[in-house]
Amino acid sequence: MRLVFIGPPGSGKGTQCKRLLAYLGVPHLSTGEMLRDAKSRGESVGTLAEQYMTRGQLVPDPIVMKLVGMRLLQPDCAQGYLFDGFPRTLNQARSLDQFLAELQAPLNLVLELQADDSELMRRMLYRATFEKRADDTPETIARRIEVYKQQTAPLIDYYRDRNLLISVNSMQETDVVATEIKRAVDSVRSSWSS
Ligand code: AMP
């Protein structure tokens, strides 16, 4: 199954992805992690990306697309994967569609996690107290939420128009959100077998 998770920072994507990965048994493709790994390996692309990440800005599309393109060609992606934090712009979504069309392996489902701004801010500040990420200051968090609204939210209509979108209210209990997500995944799977 080839799946995209969309949601603003703090919407619980990370937590829900972990649970869904255990359920589906596919690789977790987080572009944020790919970029942080590139930085910790001392790769120039990581150093370049860091300048954007610490400011709460999006890393330029060509850098992200290159990392994603290389990752998708690895053998463990052949049976599917779950994208977390990608695509984040319409340009990335279009490039991904084009790339997957060439591979004859289109996306099966896009899950959107929805939450209010105040709840997002509360969750992000809580996370910042135990994860020491350089991009978790209040100013950067607010900017990342704004960047999401401006650049990533348009993807919701893009995928809705392609009949790929299912939205879940992520302000519910974690277990309830997880159950709704599994239900969405199962409904897509059962439509293949019918
Ligand atoms: P995340 O771990 O998904 O919260 O991403 C952390 C940061 O990495 C973001 O705030 C961006 O600066 C950068 N980033 C991650 N994924 C992307 C992407 N798909 N496009 C552009 N920048 C990204």
PDB file of C-alpha atoms and ligand atoms in Angstrom:
ATOM      1  CA  MET A   1       0.000   0.000   0.000  1.00  0.00           C
ATOM      2  CA  ARG A   2       1.348   3.449  -0.974  1.00  0.00           C
ATOM      3  CA  LEU A   3       0.174   6.037   1.457  1.00  0.00           C
ATOM      4  CA  VAL A   4       0.670   9.735   2.266  1.00  0.00           C
ATOM      5  CA  PHE A   5       0.015  11.272   5.678  1.00  0.00           C
ATOM      6  CA  ILE A   6      -0.777  14.998   5.633  1.00  0.00           C
ATOM      7  CA  GLY A   7      -1.214  17.081   8.752  1.00  0.00           C
ATOM      8  CA  PRO A   8       0.068  20.275  10.355  1.00  0.00           C
ATOM      9  CA  PRO A   9       3.049  20.080  12.741  1.00  0.00           C
ATOM     10  CA  GLY A  10       1.812  18.655  16.044  1.00  0.00           C
ATOM     11  CA  SER A  11      -1.217  16.877  14.549  1.00  0.00           C
ATOM     12  CA  GLY A  12       0.119  13.534  15.763  1.00  0.00           C
ATOM     13  CA  LYS A  13       1.439  12.285  12.423  1.00  0.00           C
ATOM     14  CA  GLY A  14       4.527  10.737  14.031  1.00  0.00           C
ATOM     15  CA  THR A  15       2.569   8.801  16.665  1.00  0.00           C
ATOM     16  CA  GLN A  16      -0.108   7.623  14.259  1.00  0.00           C
ATOM     17  CA  CYS A  17       2.443   6.703  11.594  1.00  0.00           C
ATOM     18  CA  LYS A  18       4.238   4.401  14.055  1.00  0.00           C
ATOM     19  CA  ARG A  19       1.027   2.573  14.836  1.00  0.00           C
ATOM     20  CA  LEU A  20       0.017   2.292  11.220  1.00  0.00           C
ATOM     21  CA  LEU A  21       3.476   1.097  10.192  1.00  0.00           C
ATOM     22  CA  ALA A  22       3.221  -1.751  12.665  1.00  0.00           C
ATOM     23  CA  TYR A  23      -0.179  -2.597  11.149  1.00  0.00           C
ATOM     24  CA  LEU A  24       0.865  -2.376   7.487  1.00  0.00           C
ATOM     25  CA  GLY A  25       4.514  -3.484   7.690  1.00  0.00           C
ATOM     26  CA  VAL A  26       5.732  -0.934   5.105  1.00  0.00           C
ATOM     27  CA  PRO A  27       8.733   1.441   5.322  1.00  0.00           C
ATOM     28  CA  HIS A  28       8.327   4.836   6.979  1.00  0.00           C
ATOM     29  CA  LEU A  29       9.457   7.598   4.622  1.00  0.00           C
ATOM     30  CA  SER A  30       9.815  10.779   6.688  1.00  0.00           C
ATOM     31  CA  THR A  31      11.498  13.570   4.720  1.00  0.00           C
ATOM     32  CA  GLY A  32      12.202  15.445   7.990  1.00  0.00           C
ATOM     33  CA  GLU A  33      14.158  12.394   9.209  1.00  0.00           C
ATOM     34  CA  MET A  34      15.917  11.977   5.861  1.00  0.00           C
ATOM     35  CA  LEU A  35      17.070  15.604   6.063  1.00  0.00           C
ATOM     36  CA  ARG A  36      18.169  15.319   9.710  1.00  0.00           C
ATOM     37  CA  ASP A  37      20.041  12.073   8.898  1.00  0.00           C
ATOM     38  CA  ALA A  38      21.799  13.762   5.975  1.00  0.00           C
ATOM     39  CA  LYS A  39      22.883  16.528   8.345  1.00  0.00           C
ATOM     40  CA  SER A  40      24.142  14.128  11.034  1.00  0.00           C
ATOM     41  CA  ARG A  41      26.123  12.205   8.384  1.00  0.00           C
ATOM     42  CA  GLY A  42      27.783  15.509   7.501  1.00  0.00           C
ATOM     43  CA  GLU A  43      26.409  15.538   3.921  1.00  0.00           C
ATOM     44  CA  SER A  44      26.388  18.937   2.218  1.00  0.00           C
ATOM     45  CA  VAL A  45      22.691  18.557   1.374  1.00  0.00           C
ATOM     46  CA  GLY A  46      21.988  18.222   5.122  1.00  0.00           C
ATOM     47  CA  THR A  47      23.956  21.347   5.977  1.00  0.00           C
ATOM     48  CA  LEU A  48      22.124  23.277   3.262  1.00  0.00           C
ATOM     49  CA  ALA A  49      18.725  21.988   4.438  1.00  0.00           C
ATOM     50  CA  GLU A  50      19.455  22.877   8.065  1.00  0.00           C
ATOM     51  CA  GLN A  51      19.482  26.591   7.253  1.00  0.00           C
ATOM     52  CA  TYR A  52      15.818  26.328   6.222  1.00  0.00           C
ATOM     53  CA  MET A  53      14.790  23.882   8.934  1.00  0.00           C
ATOM     54  CA  THR A  54      16.031  25.995  11.855  1.00  0.00           C
ATOM     55  CA  ARG A  55      14.022  28.938  10.474  1.00  0.00           C
ATOM     56  CA  GLY A  56      10.851  26.848  10.163  1.00  0.00           C
ATOM     57  CA  GLN A  57      10.912  27.215   6.369  1.00  0.00           C
ATOM     58  CA  LEU A  58      10.477  24.521   3.765  1.00  0.00           C
ATOM     59  CA  VAL A  59      13.610  23.054   2.234  1.00  0.00           C
ATOM     60  CA  PRO A  60      13.652  23.769  -1.547  1.00  0.00           C
ATOM     61  CA  ASP A  61      11.754  21.199  -3.629  1.00  0.00           C
ATOM     62  CA  PRO A  62      14.733  19.976  -5.728  1.00  0.00           C
ATOM     63  CA  ILE A  63      16.650  18.918  -2.577  1.00  0.00           C
ATOM     64  CA  VAL A  64      13.648  17.065  -1.166  1.00  0.00           C
ATOM     65  CA  MET A  65      12.703  15.455  -4.491  1.00  0.00           C
ATOM     66  CA  LYS A  66      16.219  14.138  -4.961  1.00  0.00           C
ATOM     67  CA  LEU A  67      16.213  12.446  -1.537  1.00  0.00           C
ATOM     68  CA  VAL A  68      12.731  11.017  -2.100  1.00  0.00           C
ATOM     69  CA  GLY A  69      13.503   9.818  -5.640  1.00  0.00           C
ATOM     70  CA  MET A  70      16.564   7.904  -4.430  1.00  0.00           C
ATOM     71  CA  ARG A  71      14.683   6.408  -1.499  1.00  0.00           C
ATOM     72  CA  LEU A  72      11.746   5.206  -3.619  1.00  0.00           C
ATOM     73  CA  LEU A  73      14.056   3.174  -5.817  1.00  0.00           C
ATOM     74  CA  GLN A  74      15.305   1.105  -2.876  1.00  0.00           C
ATOM     75  CA  PRO A  75      13.945  -2.457  -2.908  1.00  0.00           C
ATOM     76  CA  ASP A  76      12.056  -2.187   0.404  1.00  0.00           C
ATOM     77  CA  CYS A  77       9.666   0.343  -1.211  1.00  0.00           C
ATOM     78  CA  ALA A  78       8.475  -2.136  -3.838  1.00  0.00           C
ATOM     79  CA  GLN A  79       5.593  -3.410  -1.677  1.00  0.00           C
ATOM     80  CA  GLY A  80       4.535   0.057  -0.519  1.00  0.00           C
ATOM     81  CA  TYR A  81       5.462   2.747   1.980  1.00  0.00           C
ATOM     82  CA  LEU A  82       4.079   5.491   4.145  1.00  0.00           C
ATOM     83  CA  PHE A  83       5.108   9.096   3.484  1.00  0.00           C
ATOM     84  CA  ASP A  84       5.239  11.293   6.581  1.00  0.00           C
ATOM     85  CA  GLY A  85       5.773  15.028   5.993  1.00  0.00           C
ATOM     86  CA  PHE A  86       5.910  14.668   2.222  1.00  0.00           C
ATOM     87  CA  PRO A  87       4.687  16.057  -0.132  1.00  0.00           C
ATOM     88  CA  ARG A  88       4.463  19.520   1.429  1.00  0.00           C
ATOM     89  CA  THR A  89       3.936  21.663  -1.677  1.00  0.00           C
ATOM     90  CA  LEU A  90       1.813  21.310  -4.812  1.00  0.00           C
ATOM     91  CA  ASN A  91       5.007  21.167  -6.813  1.00  0.00           C
ATOM     92  CA  GLN A  92       6.221  18.178  -4.755  1.00  0.00           C
ATOM     93  CA  ALA A  93       2.836  16.458  -5.139  1.00  0.00           C
ATOM     94  CA  ARG A  94       2.893  16.884  -8.913  1.00  0.00           C
ATOM     95  CA  SER A  95       6.507  15.686  -9.151  1.00  0.00           C
ATOM     96  CA  LEU A  96       5.652  12.668  -7.020  1.00  0.00           C
ATOM     97  CA  ASP A  97       2.664  11.791  -9.234  1.00  0.00           C
ATOM     98  CA  GLN A  98       4.839  12.023 -12.308  1.00  0.00           C
ATOM     99  CA  PHE A  99       7.548   9.853 -10.769  1.00  0.00           C
ATOM    100  CA  LEU A 100       5.033   7.235  -9.602  1.00  0.00           C
ATOM    101  CA  ALA A 101       3.324   7.214 -13.011  1.00  0.00           C
ATOM    102  CA  GLU A 102       6.679   6.274 -14.545  1.00  0.00           C
ATOM    103  CA  LEU A 103       6.982   3.463 -12.002  1.00  0.00           C
ATOM    104  CA  GLN A 104       3.338   2.480 -12.720  1.00  0.00           C
ATOM    105  CA  ALA A 105       2.723   2.503  -8.985  1.00  0.00           C
ATOM    106  CA  PRO A 106       0.346   5.368  -8.068  1.00  0.00           C
ATOM    107  CA  LEU A 107      -0.676   6.381  -4.546  1.00  0.00           C
ATOM    108  CA  ASN A 108      -3.525   4.404  -2.976  1.00  0.00           C
ATOM    109  CA  LEU A 109      -4.534   6.710  -0.116  1.00  0.00           C
ATOM    110  CA  VAL A 110      -3.868  10.151   1.377  1.00  0.00           C
ATOM    111  CA  LEU A 111      -4.772  10.549   5.047  1.00  0.00           C
ATOM    112  CA  GLU A 112      -5.249  14.036   6.425  1.00  0.00           C
ATOM    113  CA  LEU A 113      -5.017  14.653  10.179  1.00  0.00           C
ATOM    114  CA  GLN A 114      -6.995  17.724  11.271  1.00  0.00           C
ATOM    115  CA  ALA A 115      -6.500  19.833  14.455  1.00  0.00           C
ATOM    116  CA  ASP A 116      -7.029  23.423  15.715  1.00  0.00           C
ATOM    117  CA  ASP A 117      -4.099  25.878  15.824  1.00  0.00           C
ATOM    118  CA  SER A 118      -4.237  26.228  19.634  1.00  0.00           C
ATOM    119  CA  GLU A 119      -4.081  22.446  20.114  1.00  0.00           C
ATOM    120  CA  LEU A 120      -1.181  22.213  17.636  1.00  0.00           C
ATOM    121  CA  MET A 121       0.785  24.876  19.515  1.00  0.00           C
ATOM    122  CA  ARG A 122       0.108  23.173  22.879  1.00  0.00           C
ATOM    123  CA  ARG A 123       1.300  19.791  21.606  1.00  0.00           C
ATOM    124  CA  MET A 124       4.400  21.210  19.921  1.00  0.00           C
ATOM    125  CA  LEU A 125       5.502  23.144  23.007  1.00  0.00           C
ATOM    126  CA  TYR A 126       4.994  20.006  25.117  1.00  0.00           C
ATOM    127  CA  ARG A 127       7.124  17.985  22.683  1.00  0.00           C
ATOM    128  CA  ALA A 128       9.835  20.655  22.805  1.00  0.00           C
ATOM    129  CA  THR A 129      10.275  20.049  26.544  1.00  0.00           C
ATOM    130  CA  PHE A 130      11.665  16.531  26.010  1.00  0.00           C
ATOM    131  CA  GLU A 131      12.839  16.408  22.359  1.00  0.00           C
ATOM    132  CA  LYS A 132      15.652  18.894  21.900  1.00  0.00           C
ATOM    133  CA  ARG A 133      14.956  19.775  18.274  1.00  0.00           C
ATOM    134  CA  ALA A 134      16.483  23.059  17.097  1.00  0.00           C
ATOM    135  CA  ASP A 135      13.243  23.934  15.257  1.00  0.00           C
ATOM    136  CA  ASP A 136      10.920  23.684  18.287  1.00  0.00           C
ATOM    137  CA  THR A 137      11.001  27.290  19.590  1.00  0.00           C
ATOM    138  CA  PRO A 138       7.586  29.061  19.905  1.00  0.00           C
ATOM    139  CA  GLU A 139       8.416  31.431  17.010  1.00  0.00           C
ATOM    140  CA  THR A 140       9.515  28.605  14.742  1.00  0.00           C
ATOM    141  CA  ILE A 141       6.517  26.469  15.661  1.00  0.00           C
ATOM    142  CA  ALA A 142       4.127  29.343  14.807  1.00  0.00           C
ATOM    143  CA  ARG A 143       5.945  29.850  11.496  1.00  0.00           C
ATOM    144  CA  ARG A 144       5.765  26.129  10.666  1.00  0.00           C
ATOM    145  CA  ILE A 145       2.003  26.122  11.275  1.00  0.00           C
ATOM    146  CA  GLU A 146       1.672  29.184   9.000  1.00  0.00           C
ATOM    147  CA  VAL A 147       3.860  27.594   6.313  1.00  0.00           C
ATOM    148  CA  TYR A 148       1.635  24.517   6.493  1.00  0.00           C
ATOM    149  CA  LYS A 149      -1.498  26.603   5.902  1.00  0.00           C
ATOM    150  CA  GLN A 150      -0.016  28.482   2.985  1.00  0.00           C
ATOM    151  CA  GLN A 151       1.968  25.792   1.198  1.00  0.00           C
ATOM    152  CA  THR A 152       0.736  22.372   2.290  1.00  0.00           C
ATOM    153  CA  ALA A 153      -3.006  22.840   2.900  1.00  0.00           C
ATOM    154  CA  PRO A 154      -3.663  23.263  -0.870  1.00  0.00           C
ATOM    155  CA  LEU A 155      -2.698  19.585  -1.228  1.00  0.00           C
ATOM    156  CA  ILE A 156      -5.920  18.639   0.509  1.00  0.00           C
ATOM    157  CA  ASP A 157      -8.009  19.812  -2.456  1.00  0.00           C
ATOM    158  CA  TYR A 158      -5.452  18.401  -4.875  1.00  0.00           C
ATOM    159  CA  TYR A 159      -5.862  14.889  -3.448  1.00  0.00           C
ATOM    160  CA  ARG A 160      -9.599  15.253  -2.831  1.00  0.00           C
ATOM    161  CA  ASP A 161     -10.038  16.004  -6.540  1.00  0.00           C
ATOM    162  CA  ARG A 162      -8.206  12.740  -7.275  1.00  0.00           C
ATOM    163  CA  ASN A 163     -10.466  10.753  -4.916  1.00  0.00           C
ATOM    164  CA  LEU A 164      -7.536   9.779  -2.728  1.00  0.00           C
ATOM    165  CA  LEU A 165      -8.286  11.790   0.431  1.00  0.00           C
ATOM    166  CA  ILE A 166      -9.684  10.614   3.765  1.00  0.00           C
ATOM    167  CA  SER A 167      -9.668  13.140   6.667  1.00  0.00           C
ATOM    168  CA  VAL A 168      -9.532  12.194  10.359  1.00  0.00           C
ATOM    169  CA  ASN A 169     -10.080  14.476  13.366  1.00  0.00           C
ATOM    170  CA  SER A 170      -6.810  14.142  15.305  1.00  0.00           C
ATOM    171  CA  MET A 171      -8.098  16.024  18.370  1.00  0.00           C
ATOM    172  CA  GLN A 172      -9.782  12.821  19.565  1.00  0.00           C
ATOM    173  CA  GLU A 173      -8.120  10.257  21.883  1.00  0.00           C
ATOM    174  CA  THR A 174      -5.035   8.694  20.277  1.00  0.00           C
ATOM    175  CA  ASP A 175      -6.684   5.243  20.184  1.00  0.00           C
ATOM    176  CA  VAL A 176      -9.813   6.616  18.525  1.00  0.00           C
ATOM    177  CA  VAL A 177      -7.721   8.372  15.862  1.00  0.00           C
ATOM    178  CA  ALA A 178      -5.769   5.142  15.276  1.00  0.00           C
ATOM    179  CA  THR A 179      -8.993   3.140  14.906  1.00  0.00           C
ATOM    180  CA  GLU A 180     -10.394   5.628  12.375  1.00  0.00           C
ATOM    181  CA  ILE A 181      -7.159   5.505  10.412  1.00  0.00           C
ATOM    182  CA  LYS A 182      -7.186   1.687  10.303  1.00  0.00           C
ATOM    183  CA  ARG A 183     -10.797   1.773   9.174  1.00  0.00           C
ATOM    184  CA  ALA A 184      -9.853   4.141   6.328  1.00  0.00           C
ATOM    185  CA  VAL A 185      -6.961   1.890   5.286  1.00  0.00           C
ATOM    186  CA  ASP A 186      -9.128  -1.233   5.416  1.00  0.00           C
ATOM    187  CA  SER A 187     -11.840   0.421   3.321  1.00  0.00           C
ATOM    188  CA  VAL A 188      -9.325   1.189   0.587  1.00  0.00           C
ATOM    189  CA  ARG A 189      -7.873  -2.325   0.752  1.00  0.00           C
ATOM    190  CA  SER A 190     -11.279  -3.965   0.542  1.00  0.00           C
ATOM    191  CA  SER A 191     -12.138  -1.878  -2.522  1.00  0.00           C
ATOM    192  CA  TRP A 192      -9.195  -3.582  -4.290  1.00  0.00           C
ATOM    193  CA  SER A 193     -10.413  -7.075  -3.519  1.00  0.00           C
ATOM    194  CA  SER A 194     -14.064  -6.412  -4.481  1.00  0.00           C
TER     195      SER A 194
HETATM  196  P1  AMP B   1       9.249  17.268  10.048  1.00  0.00           P
HETATM  197  O1  AMP B   1      10.209  16.345  10.729  1.00  0.00           O
HETATM  198  O2  AMP B   1       8.387  16.568   9.029  1.00  0.00           O
HETATM  199  O3  AMP B   1       8.449  18.086  11.014  1.00  0.00           O
HETATM  200  O4  AMP B   1      10.137  18.301   9.189  1.00  0.00           O
HETATM  201  C1  AMP B   1      11.063  19.166   9.816  1.00  0.00           C
HETATM  202  C2  AMP B   1      11.513  20.229   8.831  1.00  0.00           C
HETATM  203  O5  AMP B   1      12.167  19.602   7.726  1.00  0.00           O
HETATM  204  C3  AMP B   1      10.402  21.057   8.199  1.00  0.00           C
HETATM  205  O6  AMP B   1       9.996  22.141   9.010  1.00  0.00           O
HETATM  206  C4  AMP B   1      11.069  21.527   6.913  1.00  0.00           C
HETATM  207  O7  AMP B   1      11.993  22.568   7.165  1.00  0.00           O
HETATM  208  C5  AMP B   1      11.875  20.293   6.513  1.00  0.00           C
HETATM  209  N1  AMP B   1      11.079  19.386   5.653  1.00  0.00           N
HETATM  210  C6  AMP B   1      10.661  18.126   5.961  1.00  0.00           C
HETATM  211  N2  AMP B   1       9.975  17.585   4.950  1.00  0.00           N
HETATM  212  C7  AMP B   1       9.955  18.539   3.967  1.00  0.00           C
HETATM  213  C8  AMP B   1       9.357  18.589   2.671  1.00  0.00           C
HETATM  214  N3  AMP B   1       8.625  17.569   2.180  1.00  0.00           N
HETATM  215  N4  AMP B   1       9.548  19.726   1.946  1.00  0.00           N
HETATM  216  C9  AMP B   1      10.274  20.771   2.420  1.00  0.00           C
HETATM  217  N5  AMP B   1      10.827  20.786   3.644  1.00  0.00           N
HETATM  218  C10 AMP B   1      10.669  19.675   4.418  1.00  0.00           C
END
